[in-house]
């Protein structure tokens, strides 16, 4: 059985290739292949909110945004609940 991530990746790849071929055909230039890899950087940060800090290390200041961390990956100190600033 194929997972949803695989299906999403395949659909994204097919759509990306179709858009690339369409732009190449429309502009009749290989410049499209140089420009397209940078398109995701143009839309980076749109609609992204800052993550909520859930826990932090009292020694080094590492901030975890998920509850799955119990210890600091930098120095091994147990994380404490983030203080409201």
PDB file of N, CA and C in Angstrom:
ATOM      1  N   UNK A   1       0.845  -1.185   0.000  1.00  0.00           N
ATOM      2  CA  UNK A   1       0.000   0.000   0.000  1.00  0.00           C
ATOM      3  C   UNK A   1       0.886   1.242   0.000  1.00  0.00           C
ATOM      4  N   UNK A   2       0.485   2.236  -0.738  1.00  0.00           N
ATOM      5  CA  UNK A   2       1.252   3.475  -0.873  1.00  0.00           C
ATOM      6  C   UNK A   2       0.743   4.495   0.142  1.00  0.00           C
ATOM      7  N   UNK A   3       1.676   5.130   0.857  1.00  0.00           N
ATOM      8  CA  UNK A   3       1.309   6.116   1.863  1.00  0.00           C
ATOM      9  C   UNK A   3       0.946   7.458   1.254  1.00  0.00           C
ATOM     10  N   UNK A   4       0.316   8.289   2.061  1.00  0.00           N
ATOM     11  CA  UNK A   4      -0.125   9.599   1.579  1.00  0.00           C
ATOM     12  C   UNK A   4       1.054  10.507   1.255  1.00  0.00           C
ATOM     13  N   UNK A   5       2.164  10.353   1.962  1.00  0.00           N
ATOM     14  CA  UNK A   5       3.347  11.163   1.664  1.00  0.00           C
ATOM     15  C   UNK A   5       3.909  10.826   0.290  1.00  0.00           C
ATOM     16  N   UNK A   6       3.903   9.547  -0.042  1.00  0.00           N
ATOM     17  CA  UNK A   6       4.399   9.127  -1.352  1.00  0.00           C
ATOM     18  C   UNK A   6       3.515   9.673  -2.460  1.00  0.00           C
ATOM     19  N   UNK A   7       2.213   9.586  -2.266  1.00  0.00           N
ATOM     20  CA  UNK A   7       1.275  10.099  -3.261  1.00  0.00           C
ATOM     21  C   UNK A   7       1.463  11.604  -3.428  1.00  0.00           C
ATOM     22  N   UNK A   8       1.609  12.332  -2.332  1.00  0.00           N
ATOM     23  CA  UNK A   8       1.820  13.772  -2.388  1.00  0.00           C
ATOM     24  C   UNK A   8       3.112  14.108  -3.124  1.00  0.00           C
ATOM     25  N   UNK A   9       4.174  13.363  -2.842  1.00  0.00           N
ATOM     26  CA  UNK A   9       5.455  13.604  -3.508  1.00  0.00           C
ATOM     27  C   UNK A   9       5.357  13.343  -5.008  1.00  0.00           C
ATOM     28  N   UNK A  10       4.695  12.267  -5.392  1.00  0.00           N
ATOM     29  CA  UNK A  10       4.559  11.935  -6.810  1.00  0.00           C
ATOM     30  C   UNK A  10       3.715  12.982  -7.531  1.00  0.00           C
ATOM     31  N   UNK A  11       2.610  13.387  -6.924  1.00  0.00           N
ATOM     32  CA  UNK A  11       1.753  14.412  -7.532  1.00  0.00           C
ATOM     33  C   UNK A  11       2.525  15.728  -7.656  1.00  0.00           C
ATOM     34  N   UNK A  12       3.265  16.096  -6.640  1.00  0.00           N
ATOM     35  CA  UNK A  12       4.071  17.316  -6.694  1.00  0.00           C
ATOM     36  C   UNK A  12       5.124  17.260  -7.782  1.00  0.00           C
ATOM     37  N   UNK A  13       5.764  16.117  -7.935  1.00  0.00           N
ATOM     38  CA  UNK A  13       6.768  15.955  -8.975  1.00  0.00           C
ATOM     39  C   UNK A  13       6.151  16.063 -10.370  1.00  0.00           C
ATOM     40  N   UNK A  14       5.010  15.403 -10.573  1.00  0.00           N
ATOM     41  CA  UNK A  14       4.343  15.443 -11.877  1.00  0.00           C
ATOM     42  C   UNK A  14       3.886  16.860 -12.211  1.00  0.00           C
ATOM     43  N   UNK A  15       3.282  17.543 -11.252  1.00  0.00           N
ATOM     44  CA  UNK A  15       2.828  18.922 -11.481  1.00  0.00           C
ATOM     45  C   UNK A  15       4.021  19.827 -11.767  1.00  0.00           C
ATOM     46  N   UNK A  16       5.104  19.648 -11.015  1.00  0.00           N
ATOM     47  CA  UNK A  16       6.301  20.445 -11.229  1.00  0.00           C
ATOM     48  C   UNK A  16       6.863  20.235 -12.629  1.00  0.00           C
ATOM     49  N   UNK A  17       6.919  19.005 -13.069  1.00  0.00           N
ATOM     50  CA  UNK A  17       7.413  18.724 -14.414  1.00  0.00           C
ATOM     51  C   UNK A  17       6.494  19.307 -15.485  1.00  0.00           C
ATOM     52  N   UNK A  18       5.193  19.207 -15.285  1.00  0.00           N
ATOM     53  CA  UNK A  18       4.251  19.781 -16.244  1.00  0.00           C
ATOM     54  C   UNK A  18       4.389  21.299 -16.338  1.00  0.00           C
ATOM     55  N   UNK A  19       4.531  21.954 -15.202  1.00  0.00           N
ATOM     56  CA  UNK A  19       4.702  23.406 -15.194  1.00  0.00           C
ATOM     57  C   UNK A  19       6.017  23.780 -15.875  1.00  0.00           C
ATOM     58  N   UNK A  20       7.080  23.022 -15.600  1.00  0.00           N
ATOM     59  CA  UNK A  20       8.374  23.290 -16.215  1.00  0.00           C
ATOM     60  C   UNK A  20       8.305  23.157 -17.732  1.00  0.00           C
ATOM     61  N   UNK A  21       7.697  22.089 -18.204  1.00  0.00           N
ATOM     62  CA  UNK A  21       7.574  21.879 -19.648  1.00  0.00           C
ATOM     63  C   UNK A  21       6.704  22.961 -20.274  1.00  0.00           C
ATOM     64  N   UNK A  22       5.624  23.341 -19.607  1.00  0.00           N
ATOM     65  CA  UNK A  22       4.753  24.386 -20.147  1.00  0.00           C
ATOM     66  C   UNK A  22       5.484  25.721 -20.235  1.00  0.00           C
ATOM     67  N   UNK A  23       6.243  26.070 -19.211  1.00  0.00           N
ATOM     68  CA  UNK A  23       6.993  27.321 -19.241  1.00  0.00           C
ATOM     69  C   UNK A  23       8.105  27.277 -20.282  1.00  0.00           C
ATOM     70  N   UNK A  24       8.746  26.121 -20.419  1.00  0.00           N
ATOM     71  CA  UNK A  24       9.793  25.973 -21.422  1.00  0.00           C
ATOM     72  C   UNK A  24       9.196  26.148 -22.821  1.00  0.00           C
ATOM     73  N   UNK A  25       8.047  25.554 -23.047  1.00  0.00           N
ATOM     74  CA  UNK A  25       7.380  25.657 -24.347  1.00  0.00           C
ATOM     75  C   UNK A  25       6.924  27.100 -24.596  1.00  0.00           C
ATOM     76  N   UNK A  26       6.375  27.745 -23.571  1.00  0.00           N
ATOM     77  CA  UNK A  26       5.851  29.101 -23.731  1.00  0.00           C
ATOM     78  C   UNK A  26       6.972  30.113 -23.983  1.00  0.00           C
ATOM     79  N   UNK A  27       8.029  30.057 -23.170  1.00  0.00           N
ATOM     80  CA  UNK A  27       9.116  31.023 -23.292  1.00  0.00           C
ATOM     81  C   UNK A  27      10.186  30.591 -24.293  1.00  0.00           C
ATOM     82  N   UNK A  28      10.184  29.336 -24.670  1.00  0.00           N
ATOM     83  CA  UNK A  28      11.140  28.786 -25.624  1.00  0.00           C
ATOM     84  C   UNK A  28      12.580  29.109 -25.213  1.00  0.00           C
ATOM     85  N   UNK A  29      12.862  28.876 -23.926  1.00  0.00           N
ATOM     86  CA  UNK A  29      14.185  29.177 -23.403  1.00  0.00           C
ATOM     87  C   UNK A  29      14.528  28.210 -22.275  1.00  0.00           C
ATOM     88  N   UNK A  30      15.795  27.879 -22.178  1.00  0.00           N
ATOM     89  CA  UNK A  30      16.238  27.025 -21.082  1.00  0.00           C
ATOM     90  C   UNK A  30      16.426  27.806 -19.784  1.00  0.00           C
ATOM     91  N   UNK A  31      16.231  29.122 -19.828  1.00  0.00           N
ATOM     92  CA  UNK A  31      16.316  29.945 -18.630  1.00  0.00           C
ATOM     93  C   UNK A  31      15.348  29.463 -17.554  1.00  0.00           C
ATOM     94  N   UNK A  32      14.244  28.872 -17.986  1.00  0.00           N
ATOM     95  CA  UNK A  32      13.239  28.360 -17.047  1.00  0.00           C
ATOM     96  C   UNK A  32      13.865  27.357 -16.094  1.00  0.00           C
ATOM     97  N   UNK A  33      14.764  26.523 -16.593  1.00  0.00           N
ATOM     98  CA  UNK A  33      15.387  25.505 -15.746  1.00  0.00           C
ATOM     99  C   UNK A  33      16.345  26.116 -14.728  1.00  0.00           C
ATOM    100  N   UNK A  34      16.836  27.303 -14.990  1.00  0.00           N
ATOM    101  CA  UNK A  34      17.688  27.985 -14.029  1.00  0.00           C
ATOM    102  C   UNK A  34      16.881  28.726 -12.979  1.00  0.00           C
ATOM    103  N   UNK A  35      15.690  29.175 -13.334  1.00  0.00           N
ATOM    104  CA  UNK A  35      14.866  29.980 -12.438  1.00  0.00           C
ATOM    105  C   UNK A  35      13.999  29.131 -11.508  1.00  0.00           C
ATOM    106  N   UNK A  36      13.444  28.040 -12.000  1.00  0.00           N
ATOM    107  CA  UNK A  36      12.467  27.260 -11.233  1.00  0.00           C
ATOM    108  C   UNK A  36      12.970  26.722  -9.894  1.00  0.00           C
ATOM    109  N   UNK A  37      14.223  26.317  -9.755  1.00  0.00           N
ATOM    110  CA  UNK A  37      14.647  25.831  -8.432  1.00  0.00           C
ATOM    111  C   UNK A  37      14.550  26.877  -7.333  1.00  0.00           C
ATOM    112  N   UNK A  38      14.517  28.160  -7.695  1.00  0.00           N
ATOM    113  CA  UNK A  38      14.476  29.213  -6.691  1.00  0.00           C
ATOM    114  C   UNK A  38      13.071  29.696  -6.362  1.00  0.00           C
ATOM    115  N   UNK A  39      12.067  29.188  -7.023  1.00  0.00           N
ATOM    116  CA  UNK A  39      10.691  29.606  -6.783  1.00  0.00           C
ATOM    117  C   UNK A  39      10.256  29.344  -5.334  1.00  0.00           C
ATOM    118  N   UNK A  40      10.590  28.204  -4.725  1.00  0.00           N
ATOM    119  CA  UNK A  40      10.165  28.008  -3.327  1.00  0.00           C
ATOM    120  C   UNK A  40      10.706  29.070  -2.377  1.00  0.00           C
ATOM    121  N   UNK A  41      11.893  29.625  -2.653  1.00  0.00           N
ATOM    122  CA  UNK A  41      12.440  30.662  -1.790  1.00  0.00           C
ATOM    123  C   UNK A  41      11.632  31.950  -1.868  1.00  0.00           C
ATOM    124  N   UNK A  42      10.961  32.179  -2.990  1.00  0.00           N
ATOM    125  CA  UNK A  42      10.148  33.377  -3.140  1.00  0.00           C
ATOM    126  C   UNK A  42       8.925  33.347  -2.234  1.00  0.00           C
ATOM    127  N   UNK A  43       8.413  32.151  -1.971  1.00  0.00           N
ATOM    128  CA  UNK A  43       7.198  32.017  -1.170  1.00  0.00           C
ATOM    129  C   UNK A  43       7.483  31.594   0.267  1.00  0.00           C
ATOM    130  N   UNK A  44       8.744  31.525   0.654  1.00  0.00           N
ATOM    131  CA  UNK A  44       9.098  31.126   2.015  1.00  0.00           C
ATOM    132  C   UNK A  44       8.609  32.187   2.993  1.00  0.00           C
ATOM    133  N   UNK A  45       7.980  31.745   4.054  1.00  0.00           N
ATOM    134  CA  UNK A  45       7.549  32.667   5.089  1.00  0.00           C
ATOM    135  C   UNK A  45       6.151  33.226   4.907  1.00  0.00           C
ATOM    136  N   UNK A  46       5.494  32.944   3.798  1.00  0.00           N
ATOM    137  CA  UNK A  46       4.135  33.446   3.622  1.00  0.00           C
ATOM    138  C   UNK A  46       3.184  32.632   4.495  1.00  0.00           C
ATOM    139  N   UNK A  47       2.525  33.287   5.405  1.00  0.00           N
ATOM    140  CA  UNK A  47       1.550  32.608   6.248  1.00  0.00           C
ATOM    141  C   UNK A  47       2.147  31.815   7.392  1.00  0.00           C
ATOM    142  N   UNK A  48       3.460  31.855   7.554  1.00  0.00           N
ATOM    143  CA  UNK A  48       4.079  31.130   8.659  1.00  0.00           C
ATOM    144  C   UNK A  48       4.049  31.985   9.909  1.00  0.00           C
ATOM    145  N   UNK A  49       3.457  31.450  10.951  1.00  0.00           N
ATOM    146  CA  UNK A  49       3.490  32.128  12.239  1.00  0.00           C
ATOM    147  C   UNK A  49       4.706  31.618  13.007  1.00  0.00           C
ATOM    148  N   UNK A  50       5.160  32.418  13.941  1.00  0.00           N
ATOM    149  CA  UNK A  50       6.271  31.964  14.758  1.00  0.00           C
ATOM    150  C   UNK A  50       5.804  30.807  15.625  1.00  0.00           C
ATOM    151  N   UNK A  51       6.629  29.761  15.741  1.00  0.00           N
ATOM    152  CA  UNK A  51       6.233  28.618  16.567  1.00  0.00           C
ATOM    153  C   UNK A  51       6.186  29.004  18.038  1.00  0.00           C
ATOM    154  N   UNK A  52       5.303  28.351  18.758  1.00  0.00           N
ATOM    155  CA  UNK A  52       5.156  28.592  20.184  1.00  0.00           C
ATOM    156  C   UNK A  52       6.201  27.799  20.943  1.00  0.00           C
ATOM    157  N   UNK A  53       6.953  28.472  21.778  1.00  0.00           N
ATOM    158  CA  UNK A  53       7.976  27.807  22.586  1.00  0.00           C
ATOM    159  C   UNK A  53       7.287  27.123  23.755  1.00  0.00           C
ATOM    160  N   UNK A  54       7.495  25.808  23.861  1.00  0.00           N
ATOM    161  CA  UNK A  54       6.840  25.022  24.898  1.00  0.00           C
ATOM    162  C   UNK A  54       7.770  24.785  26.074  1.00  0.00           C
ATOM    163  N   UNK A  55       9.031  24.484  25.774  1.00  0.00           N
ATOM    164  CA  UNK A  55      10.023  24.199  26.816  1.00  0.00           C
ATOM    165  C   UNK A  55      11.313  24.901  26.459  1.00  0.00           C
ATOM    166  N   UNK A  56      12.135  25.173  27.497  1.00  0.00           N
ATOM    167  CA  UNK A  56      13.428  25.780  27.232  1.00  0.00           C
ATOM    168  C   UNK A  56      14.464  25.297  28.228  1.00  0.00           C
ATOM    169  N   UNK A  57      15.717  25.363  27.800  1.00  0.00           N
ATOM    170  CA  UNK A  57      16.835  24.947  28.645  1.00  0.00           C
ATOM    171  C   UNK A  57      17.244  26.122  29.524  1.00  0.00           C
ATOM    172  N   UNK A  58      17.343  25.915  30.829  1.00  0.00           N
ATOM    173  CA  UNK A  58      17.716  27.017  31.717  1.00  0.00           C
ATOM    174  C   UNK A  58      19.184  27.420  31.586  1.00  0.00           C
ATOM    175  N   UNK A  59      20.020  26.539  31.023  1.00  0.00           N
ATOM    176  CA  UNK A  59      21.451  26.843  30.934  1.00  0.00           C
ATOM    177  C   UNK A  59      21.861  27.493  29.616  1.00  0.00           C
ATOM    178  N   UNK A  60      21.461  26.902  28.502  1.00  0.00           N
ATOM    179  CA  UNK A  60      21.950  27.411  27.217  1.00  0.00           C
ATOM    180  C   UNK A  60      20.897  28.194  26.435  1.00  0.00           C
ATOM    181  N   UNK A  61      19.621  28.106  26.827  1.00  0.00           N
ATOM    182  CA  UNK A  61      18.578  28.865  26.149  1.00  0.00           C
ATOM    183  C   UNK A  61      17.920  28.152  24.981  1.00  0.00           C
ATOM    184  N   UNK A  62      18.245  26.859  24.754  1.00  0.00           N
ATOM    185  CA  UNK A  62      17.588  26.096  23.693  1.00  0.00           C
ATOM    186  C   UNK A  62      16.087  26.126  23.926  1.00  0.00           C
ATOM    187  N   UNK A  63      15.314  26.343  22.850  1.00  0.00           N
ATOM    188  CA  UNK A  63      13.860  26.409  22.963  1.00  0.00           C
ATOM    189  C   UNK A  63      13.223  25.332  22.106  1.00  0.00           C
ATOM    190  N   UNK A  64      12.406  24.497  22.716  1.00  0.00           N
ATOM    191  CA  UNK A  64      11.702  23.435  22.002  1.00  0.00           C
ATOM    192  C   UNK A  64      10.286  23.901  21.710  1.00  0.00           C
ATOM    193  N   UNK A  65       9.814  23.608  20.505  1.00  0.00           N
ATOM    194  CA  UNK A  65       8.466  24.009  20.119  1.00  0.00           C
ATOM    195  C   UNK A  65       7.490  22.842  20.161  1.00  0.00           C
ATOM    196  N   UNK A  66       7.959  21.674  20.575  1.00  0.00           N
ATOM    197  CA  UNK A  66       7.110  20.490  20.720  1.00  0.00           C
ATOM    198  C   UNK A  66       7.393  19.850  22.072  1.00  0.00           C
ATOM    199  N   UNK A  67       6.448  19.076  22.558  1.00  0.00           N
ATOM    200  CA  UNK A  67       6.596  18.438  23.868  1.00  0.00           C
ATOM    201  C   UNK A  67       7.460  17.177  23.836  1.00  0.00           C
ATOM    202  N   UNK A  68       7.921  16.761  22.665  1.00  0.00           N
ATOM    203  CA  UNK A  68       8.636  15.498  22.566  1.00  0.00           C
ATOM    204  C   UNK A  68      10.057  15.574  23.122  1.00  0.00           C
ATOM    205  N   UNK A  69      10.565  16.767  23.383  1.00  0.00           N
ATOM    206  CA  UNK A  69      11.888  16.912  23.985  1.00  0.00           C
ATOM    207  C   UNK A  69      11.764  16.888  25.498  1.00  0.00           C
ATOM    208  N   UNK A  70      12.612  16.088  26.141  1.00  0.00           N
ATOM    209  CA  UNK A  70      12.695  16.098  27.598  1.00  0.00           C
ATOM    210  C   UNK A  70      14.001  16.719  28.066  1.00  0.00           C
ATOM    211  N   UNK A  71      15.049  16.550  27.233  1.00  0.00           N
ATOM    212  CA  UNK A  71      16.373  17.035  27.587  1.00  0.00           C
ATOM    213  C   UNK A  71      16.935  17.897  26.460  1.00  0.00           C
ATOM    214  N   UNK A  72      17.792  18.806  26.823  1.00  0.00           N
ATOM    215  CA  UNK A  72      18.428  19.697  25.859  1.00  0.00           C
ATOM    216  C   UNK A  72      19.390  18.898  24.977  1.00  0.00           C
ATOM    217  N   UNK A  73      19.294  19.037  23.657  1.00  0.00           N
ATOM    218  CA  UNK A  73      20.218  18.310  22.783  1.00  0.00           C
ATOM    219  C   UNK A  73      21.637  18.882  22.811  1.00  0.00           C
ATOM    220  N   UNK A  74      21.804  20.065  23.360  1.00  0.00           N
ATOM    221  CA  UNK A  74      23.138  20.689  23.409  1.00  0.00           C
ATOM    222  C   UNK A  74      23.946  20.260  24.612  1.00  0.00           C
ATOM    223  N   UNK A  75      23.324  20.257  25.799  1.00  0.00           N
ATOM    224  CA  UNK A  75      24.095  19.945  27.000  1.00  0.00           C
ATOM    225  C   UNK A  75      23.457  18.878  27.894  1.00  0.00           C
ATOM    226  N   UNK A  76      22.301  18.359  27.521  1.00  0.00           N
ATOM    227  CA  UNK A  76      21.685  17.272  28.275  1.00  0.00           C
ATOM    228  C   UNK A  76      20.912  17.687  29.501  1.00  0.00           C
ATOM    229  N   UNK A  77      20.729  18.964  29.719  1.00  0.00           N
ATOM    230  CA  UNK A  77      19.982  19.467  30.865  1.00  0.00           C
ATOM    231  C   UNK A  77      18.493  19.228  30.645  1.00  0.00           C
ATOM    232  N   UNK A  78      17.788  18.878  31.738  1.00  0.00           N
ATOM    233  CA  UNK A  78      16.340  18.669  31.620  1.00  0.00           C
ATOM    234  C   UNK A  78      15.669  20.005  31.294  1.00  0.00           C
ATOM    235  N   UNK A  79      14.785  19.967  30.313  1.00  0.00           N
ATOM    236  CA  UNK A  79      14.076  21.187  29.905  1.00  0.00           C
ATOM    237  C   UNK A  79      12.992  21.561  30.905  1.00  0.00           C
ATOM    238  N   UNK A  80      12.743  22.837  31.027  1.00  0.00           N
ATOM    239  CA  UNK A  80      11.712  23.346  31.910  1.00  0.00           C
ATOM    240  C   UNK A  80      10.612  23.996  31.075  1.00  0.00           C
ATOM    241  N   UNK A  81       9.392  24.056  31.600  1.00  0.00           N
ATOM    242  CA  UNK A  81       8.325  24.741  30.859  1.00  0.00           C
ATOM    243  C   UNK A  81       8.735  26.177  30.551  1.00  0.00           C
ATOM    244  N   UNK A  82       8.368  26.626  29.361  1.00  0.00           N
ATOM    245  CA  UNK A  82       8.733  27.981  28.944  1.00  0.00           C
ATOM    246  C   UNK A  82       8.008  29.011  29.789  1.00  0.00           C
ATOM    247  N   UNK A  83       8.725  30.043  30.154  1.00  0.00           N
ATOM    248  CA  UNK A  83       8.103  31.119  30.932  1.00  0.00           C
ATOM    249  C   UNK A  83       7.417  32.082  29.977  1.00  0.00           C
ATOM    250  N   UNK A  84       6.318  32.628  30.419  1.00  0.00           N
ATOM    251  CA  UNK A  84       5.614  33.628  29.615  1.00  0.00           C
ATOM    252  C   UNK A  84       6.359  34.947  29.737  1.00  0.00           C
ATOM    253  N   UNK A  85       6.765  35.455  28.594  1.00  0.00           N
ATOM    254  CA  UNK A  85       7.557  36.693  28.620  1.00  0.00           C
ATOM    255  C   UNK A  85       6.714  37.849  28.204  1.00  0.00           C
TER     256      UNK A  85
END
